[in-house]
Amino acid sequence: MRSGRFVWLLGLVAAVETGWLVYPTVRRVVLGIEETSATRGHRLAAGLGCFTCHGPEGGGGTKNPGSQEGEVPAFTEQTQMMYVKTTDDLREYILDGAPKRRREDADYRARIEAAALRMPAYRGLVSAGEVEDLVAYLRATSGQLLHEDAQVARGGE
């Protein structure tokens, strides 16, 4: 009698665990959640470990001893405006760790070398499509509208 209850309880636990594991896939299929570039970018950022340094969901808060700001920059709340001028800047941060204009600045390089944590370069590790997905995610997260028109960008500066 007891072994029957134990087997029944074990079966129930296995069923609950299986349901828990397949829930995200079933939910996505049943609800037909749209697969957007920003959604793929979020998933890729999580997979690449971006939130390890940029904080939960890119919200910041990770200390960075030796850096000028004292923390790794967040993706959210317009923080990007301090670092990013164009979509190409975002692409270069992803691919090369920083835009070329910053990498060529000796003062910037010295500040980066003093920091404990540095932005890695993902060139050769991510595809062009993945870069665009990450850019879409970063733009969506920051709420920042980037102006590609040169005259608008000059006015913004």
Short mmCIF file of C-alpha atoms in Angstrom, two decimals:
data_model
loop_
_atom_site.label_atom_id
_atom_site.label_comp_id
_atom_site.label_asym_id
_atom_site.label_seq_id
_atom_site.Cartn_x
_atom_site.Cartn_y
_atom_site.Cartn_z
CA MET A 1 0.00 0.00 0.00
CA ARG A 2 2.76 2.46 0.94
CA SER A 3 4.85 1.61 -2.12
CA GLY A 4 1.79 2.31 -4.30
CA ARG A 5 1.43 5.80 -2.79
CA PHE A 6 5.16 6.41 -3.18
CA VAL A 7 5.07 5.41 -6.87
CA TRP A 8 1.99 7.59 -7.39
CA LEU A 9 3.70 10.57 -5.66
CA LEU A 10 6.89 10.00 -7.66
CA GLY A 11 4.84 9.98 -10.89
CA LEU A 12 3.13 13.22 -9.86
CA VAL A 13 6.47 14.90 -9.14
CA ALA A 14 7.84 13.75 -12.52
CA ALA A 15 4.75 15.09 -14.31
CA VAL A 16 5.02 18.47 -12.58
CA GLU A 17 8.74 18.76 -13.36
CA THR A 18 8.19 17.82 -17.00
CA GLY A 19 5.42 20.40 -17.28
CA TRP A 20 7.66 23.05 -15.75
CA LEU A 21 10.47 22.30 -18.21
CA VAL A 22 8.30 22.38 -21.34
CA TYR A 23 6.16 25.34 -20.24
CA PRO A 24 8.18 28.07 -22.07
CA THR A 25 8.05 26.20 -25.37
CA VAL A 26 4.36 25.35 -25.03
CA ARG A 27 3.54 28.94 -24.05
CA ARG A 28 5.40 30.34 -27.05
CA VAL A 29 3.61 27.96 -29.43
CA VAL A 30 0.14 28.37 -27.89
CA LEU A 31 0.26 32.13 -27.57
CA GLY A 32 2.07 32.60 -30.88
CA ILE A 33 4.42 35.18 -29.39
CA GLU A 34 5.90 37.23 -32.17
CA GLU A 35 9.59 36.59 -32.69
CA THR A 36 10.97 40.10 -33.11
CA SER A 37 14.54 41.18 -33.69
CA ALA A 38 14.59 42.74 -30.21
CA THR A 39 13.31 39.49 -28.67
CA ARG A 40 16.05 37.52 -30.41
CA GLY A 41 18.57 40.17 -29.28
CA HIS A 42 17.47 39.80 -25.66
CA ARG A 43 17.85 36.04 -25.82
CA LEU A 44 21.27 36.41 -27.48
CA ALA A 45 22.42 38.96 -24.87
CA ALA A 46 21.46 36.49 -22.15
CA GLY A 47 23.29 33.69 -23.95
CA LEU A 48 26.44 35.76 -24.47
CA GLY A 49 26.54 36.66 -20.78
CA CYS A 50 25.92 40.41 -21.27
CA PHE A 51 23.81 40.59 -18.11
CA THR A 52 26.72 39.29 -16.06
CA CYS A 53 28.43 42.68 -16.40
CA HIS A 54 25.59 45.00 -17.45
CA GLY A 55 23.34 43.79 -14.61
CA PRO A 56 19.98 42.01 -14.58
CA GLU A 57 18.18 42.70 -17.87
CA GLY A 58 20.89 45.29 -18.61
CA GLY A 59 19.82 47.51 -15.72
CA GLY A 60 23.37 48.16 -14.50
CA GLY A 61 24.66 48.10 -10.96
CA THR A 62 27.75 45.94 -11.50
CA LYS A 63 30.74 47.58 -9.84
CA ASN A 64 33.79 48.18 -12.02
CA PRO A 65 36.78 49.17 -9.89
CA GLY A 66 39.19 51.48 -11.67
CA SER A 67 36.64 52.73 -14.16
CA GLN A 68 35.76 56.39 -14.41
CA GLU A 69 32.06 55.74 -13.70
CA GLY A 70 32.65 53.09 -11.04
CA GLU A 71 30.09 50.76 -12.67
CA VAL A 72 29.57 48.96 -15.94
CA PRO A 73 27.10 51.05 -18.00
CA ALA A 74 23.47 49.95 -18.12
CA PHE A 75 21.50 49.38 -21.30
CA THR A 76 18.42 51.02 -19.84
CA GLU A 77 17.18 54.48 -18.90
CA GLN A 78 18.98 56.43 -21.60
CA THR A 79 22.43 55.49 -20.23
CA GLN A 80 23.49 54.71 -23.80
CA MET A 81 23.24 58.39 -24.73
CA MET A 82 26.49 59.00 -22.84
CA TYR A 83 28.35 56.49 -25.01
CA VAL A 84 26.46 55.97 -28.27
CA LYS A 85 25.95 58.57 -30.99
CA THR A 86 24.73 56.35 -33.86
CA THR A 87 23.58 52.83 -34.59
CA ASP A 88 27.04 52.23 -36.04
CA ASP A 89 28.47 53.04 -32.60
CA LEU A 90 26.30 50.28 -31.11
CA ARG A 91 27.50 47.85 -33.77
CA GLU A 92 31.14 48.76 -33.06
CA TYR A 93 30.66 48.34 -29.29
CA ILE A 94 29.32 44.85 -29.97
CA LEU A 95 31.89 43.87 -32.59
CA ASP A 96 35.02 45.63 -31.32
CA GLY A 97 34.37 46.59 -27.71
CA ALA A 98 34.14 50.31 -28.58
CA PRO A 99 33.74 52.55 -31.64
CA LYS A 100 36.90 53.20 -33.65
CA ARG A 101 36.87 56.91 -32.70
CA ARG A 102 37.10 55.92 -29.03
CA ARG A 103 39.62 53.11 -29.52
CA GLU A 104 41.94 55.57 -31.27
CA ASP A 105 41.74 58.05 -28.37
CA ALA A 106 44.74 57.53 -26.06
CA ASP A 107 42.90 58.95 -23.02
CA TYR A 108 39.98 56.58 -23.58
CA ARG A 109 42.32 53.59 -23.95
CA ALA A 110 44.10 54.53 -20.71
CA ARG A 111 40.75 54.77 -18.86
CA ILE A 112 39.64 51.40 -20.22
CA GLU A 113 42.93 49.73 -19.28
CA ALA A 114 42.55 51.02 -15.71
CA ALA A 115 39.12 49.39 -15.34
CA ALA A 116 38.77 45.90 -13.91
CA LEU A 117 36.03 44.97 -16.40
CA ARG A 118 36.27 45.70 -20.12
CA MET A 119 33.76 45.32 -22.92
CA PRO A 120 34.71 42.24 -24.95
CA ALA A 121 34.75 42.22 -28.75
CA TYR A 122 32.34 39.77 -30.38
CA ARG A 123 33.63 40.13 -33.96
CA GLY A 124 33.84 36.65 -35.42
CA LEU A 125 31.62 35.24 -32.66
CA VAL A 126 28.29 36.67 -33.80
CA SER A 127 26.75 36.86 -37.25
CA ALA A 128 25.65 40.08 -38.96
CA GLY A 129 22.03 39.16 -38.25
CA GLU A 130 22.79 38.60 -34.58
CA VAL A 131 24.47 42.02 -34.39
CA GLU A 132 21.31 43.60 -35.82
CA ASP A 133 19.19 41.70 -33.28
CA LEU A 134 21.41 42.95 -30.45
CA VAL A 135 21.20 46.52 -31.78
CA ALA A 136 17.39 46.24 -31.94
CA TYR A 137 17.31 44.96 -28.35
CA LEU A 138 19.66 47.68 -27.07
CA ARG A 139 17.67 50.42 -28.80
CA ALA A 140 14.39 49.04 -27.46
CA THR A 141 15.76 48.70 -23.93
CA SER A 142 17.22 52.19 -23.76
CA GLY A 143 14.22 53.96 -25.25
CA GLN A 144 16.77 55.97 -27.18
CA LEU A 145 15.95 57.13 -30.67
CA LEU A 146 19.11 57.34 -32.70
CA HIS A 147 19.20 59.92 -35.46
CA GLU A 148 21.02 58.68 -38.53
CA ASP A 149 20.59 61.95 -40.42
CA ALA A 150 23.86 63.90 -40.09
CA GLN A 151 22.15 67.27 -39.69
CA VAL A 152 19.88 65.97 -36.92
CA ALA A 153 22.86 64.35 -35.19
CA ARG A 154 24.84 67.61 -35.30
CA GLY A 155 21.85 69.45 -33.82
CA GLY A 156 21.59 66.86 -31.05
CA GLU A 157 25.23 67.31 -30.14
#
